[in-house]
mmCIF file of C-alpha atoms in Angstrom:
data_model
loop_
_atom_site.group_PDB
_atom_site.id
_atom_site.type_symbol
_atom_site.label_atom_id
_atom_site.label_comp_id
_atom_site.label_asym_id
_atom_site.label_seq_id
_atom_site.Cartn_x
_atom_site.Cartn_y
_atom_site.Cartn_z
ATOM 1 C CA MET D 1 195.425 88.700 -30.178
ATOM 2 C CA LYS D 2 198.677 90.666 -29.986
ATOM 3 C CA TYR D 3 199.612 93.559 -32.227
ATOM 4 C CA ALA D 4 202.779 95.312 -33.340
ATOM 5 C CA PHE D 5 203.346 98.909 -34.356
ATOM 6 C CA ASP D 6 206.565 100.236 -35.882
ATOM 7 C CA ILE D 7 207.622 103.332 -37.755
ATOM 8 C CA VAL D 8 209.226 102.019 -40.927
ATOM 9 C CA GLY D 9 210.400 105.122 -42.756
ATOM 10 C CA VAL D 10 209.740 108.289 -44.693
ATOM 11 C CA SER D 11 208.296 108.161 -48.194
ATOM 12 C CA PRO D 12 207.270 110.626 -50.870
ATOM 13 C CA VAL D 13 203.481 110.972 -50.782
ATOM 14 C CA LEU D 14 203.055 109.603 -54.314
ATOM 15 C CA TYR D 15 205.158 106.491 -53.604
ATOM 16 C CA PHE D 16 203.140 105.765 -50.490
ATOM 17 C CA PHE D 17 199.868 106.276 -52.356
ATOM 18 C CA ASN D 18 201.082 103.976 -55.141
ATOM 19 C CA HIS D 19 202.090 101.303 -52.600
ATOM 20 C CA GLN D 20 198.652 101.474 -50.986
ATOM 21 C CA GLN D 21 196.933 101.148 -54.359
ATOM 22 C CA GLN D 22 199.057 98.138 -55.310
ATOM 23 C CA SER D 23 198.470 96.416 -51.986
ATOM 24 C CA TRP D 24 194.699 96.759 -52.401
ATOM 25 C CA HIS D 25 194.901 95.063 -55.813
ATOM 26 C CA LYS D 26 197.140 92.242 -54.598
ATOM 27 C CA ASN D 27 196.239 89.605 -52.114
ATOM 28 C CA GLN D 28 198.266 91.101 -49.295
ATOM 29 C CA PRO D 29 198.149 89.146 -46.054
ATOM 30 C CA GLN D 30 195.235 90.441 -44.013
ATOM 31 C CA GLY D 31 196.095 91.875 -40.670
ATOM 32 C CA VAL D 32 198.959 94.118 -41.839
ATOM 33 C CA GLU D 33 198.258 97.774 -42.558
ATOM 34 C CA TYR D 34 200.563 100.649 -43.479
ATOM 35 C CA LEU D 35 199.752 104.124 -42.260
ATOM 36 C CA GLY D 36 201.063 107.405 -43.607
ATOM 37 C CA THR D 37 200.933 110.813 -42.008
ATOM 38 C CA PRO D 38 202.598 114.136 -42.863
ATOM 39 C CA THR D 39 203.230 114.874 -39.176
ATOM 40 C CA CYS D 40 205.021 112.838 -36.539
ATOM 41 C CA THR D 41 202.505 112.928 -33.728
ATOM 42 C CA LEU D 42 200.651 110.281 -31.790
ATOM 43 C CA ASP D 43 197.357 111.964 -32.629
ATOM 44 C CA ALA D 44 198.138 111.845 -36.357
ATOM 45 C CA PHE D 45 198.773 108.096 -36.265
ATOM 46 C CA LEU D 46 195.689 107.431 -34.145
ATOM 47 C CA GLU D 47 193.652 109.440 -36.643
ATOM 48 C CA SER D 48 195.172 107.524 -39.578
ATOM 49 C CA LEU D 49 194.111 104.271 -37.913
ATOM 50 C CA GLU D 50 190.525 105.352 -38.415
ATOM 51 C CA SER D 51 190.993 105.477 -42.189
ATOM 52 C CA VAL D 52 192.192 101.893 -42.645
ATOM 53 C CA SER D 53 189.947 98.891 -42.896
ATOM 54 C CA PRO D 54 191.843 96.293 -40.885
ATOM 55 C CA SER D 55 190.919 92.682 -40.498
ATOM 56 C CA GLY D 56 187.464 92.298 -38.990
ATOM 57 C CA SER D 57 188.948 90.319 -36.146
ATOM 58 C CA TRP D 58 191.053 93.218 -34.863
ATOM 59 C CA ASN D 59 190.364 94.542 -31.407
ATOM 60 C CA SER D 60 190.451 98.289 -32.029
ATOM 61 C CA ASP D 61 191.104 99.149 -28.393
ATOM 62 C CA GLN D 62 194.139 96.841 -28.295
ATOM 63 C CA VAL D 63 195.464 98.274 -31.563
ATOM 64 C CA VAL D 64 195.169 101.828 -30.214
ATOM 65 C CA ASP D 65 196.828 100.742 -26.957
ATOM 66 C CA THR D 66 199.699 99.169 -28.954
ATOM 67 C CA VAL D 67 200.303 102.439 -30.811
ATOM 68 C CA ILE D 68 200.213 104.442 -27.574
ATOM 69 C CA GLN D 69 202.588 102.032 -25.812
ATOM 70 C CA PHE D 70 205.025 102.262 -28.747
ATOM 71 C CA TRP D 71 204.922 106.052 -28.515
ATOM 72 C CA LEU D 72 205.567 106.040 -24.769
ATOM 73 C CA ASN D 73 208.301 103.387 -24.811
ATOM 74 C CA ASN D 74 210.251 104.509 -27.895
ATOM 75 C CA VAL D 75 210.766 108.238 -27.434
ATOM 76 C CA GLU D 76 214.226 108.233 -29.064
ATOM 77 C CA SER D 77 212.942 106.394 -32.134
ATOM 78 C CA VAL D 78 209.991 108.775 -32.456
ATOM 79 C CA GLN D 79 212.319 111.787 -32.219
ATOM 80 C CA TYR D 80 214.652 110.252 -34.808
ATOM 81 C CA TRP D 81 211.805 109.747 -37.297
ATOM 82 C CA LYS D 82 210.395 113.196 -36.577
ATOM 83 C CA ALA D 83 213.766 114.681 -37.564
ATOM 84 C CA ARG D 84 213.998 112.504 -40.698
ATOM 85 C CA LEU D 85 210.520 113.602 -41.777
ATOM 86 C CA LYS D 86 211.460 117.244 -41.285
ATOM 87 C CA ASP D 87 214.690 116.703 -43.286
ATOM 88 C CA ALA D 88 212.731 115.080 -46.125
ATOM 89 C CA GLY D 89 210.495 118.079 -46.718
ATOM 90 C CA ARG D 90 206.823 118.669 -47.037
ATOM 91 C CA ASP D 91 205.926 116.304 -49.899
ATOM 92 C CA ASN D 92 206.693 113.273 -47.734
ATOM 93 C CA VAL D 93 204.874 111.180 -45.176
ATOM 94 C CA LEU D 94 206.020 109.170 -42.200
ATOM 95 C CA VAL D 95 205.095 105.525 -42.731
ATOM 96 C CA ALA D 96 204.241 103.079 -39.981
ATOM 97 C CA ARG D 97 203.048 99.483 -39.924
ATOM 98 C CA VAL D 98 200.425 98.083 -37.600
ATOM 99 C CA ALA D 99 199.737 94.378 -37.666
ATOM 100 C CA ASP D 100 198.582 91.428 -35.721
ATOM 101 C CA ILE D 101 201.610 89.320 -34.805
ATOM 102 C CA LYS D 102 200.587 86.249 -36.851
ATOM 103 C CA ALA D 103 200.042 88.307 -40.007
ATOM 104 C CA LEU D 104 203.323 90.131 -39.501
ATOM 105 C CA LYS D 105 205.151 86.809 -39.180
ATOM 106 C CA ALA D 106 203.486 85.607 -42.391
ATOM 107 C CA GLU D 107 204.551 88.798 -44.198
ATOM 108 C CA PHE D 108 208.175 88.391 -43.092
ATOM 109 C CA GLU D 109 208.162 84.730 -44.118
ATOM 110 C CA SER D 110 206.766 85.613 -47.553
ATOM 111 C CA LEU D 111 209.598 88.129 -47.994
ATOM 112 C CA LEU D 112 212.055 85.336 -47.241
ATOM 113 C CA GLY D 113 210.190 82.904 -49.476
ATOM 114 C CA ARG D 114 209.460 80.530 -46.615
ATOM 115 C CA LYS D 115 206.350 78.708 -45.567
ATOM 116 C CA TRP D 116 206.354 77.521 -41.958
#
């Protein structure tokens, strides 16, 4: 199985918490998880991975490798988001998405109202 990791933005802590609560009550597509951390470090995101309960079919080692590869191959993007988090202030978190590719495709299609 292949995985994707992307930093998607900065959010106030309460908005992120509310989003997480709503997604647990809805039937969100399994295999897509959003992570939030108050610091922009690889270690912080790896630690936040431990707190999510992803699909039972996930290969944890591959997910961790995907996050690490993103960090190594997207230095400019990481620096950009680190600066945006600093600009936003301390009551905000950096939000990232980790997903298996099939689930991510299904999420995008649901946003577009399509069924393939």
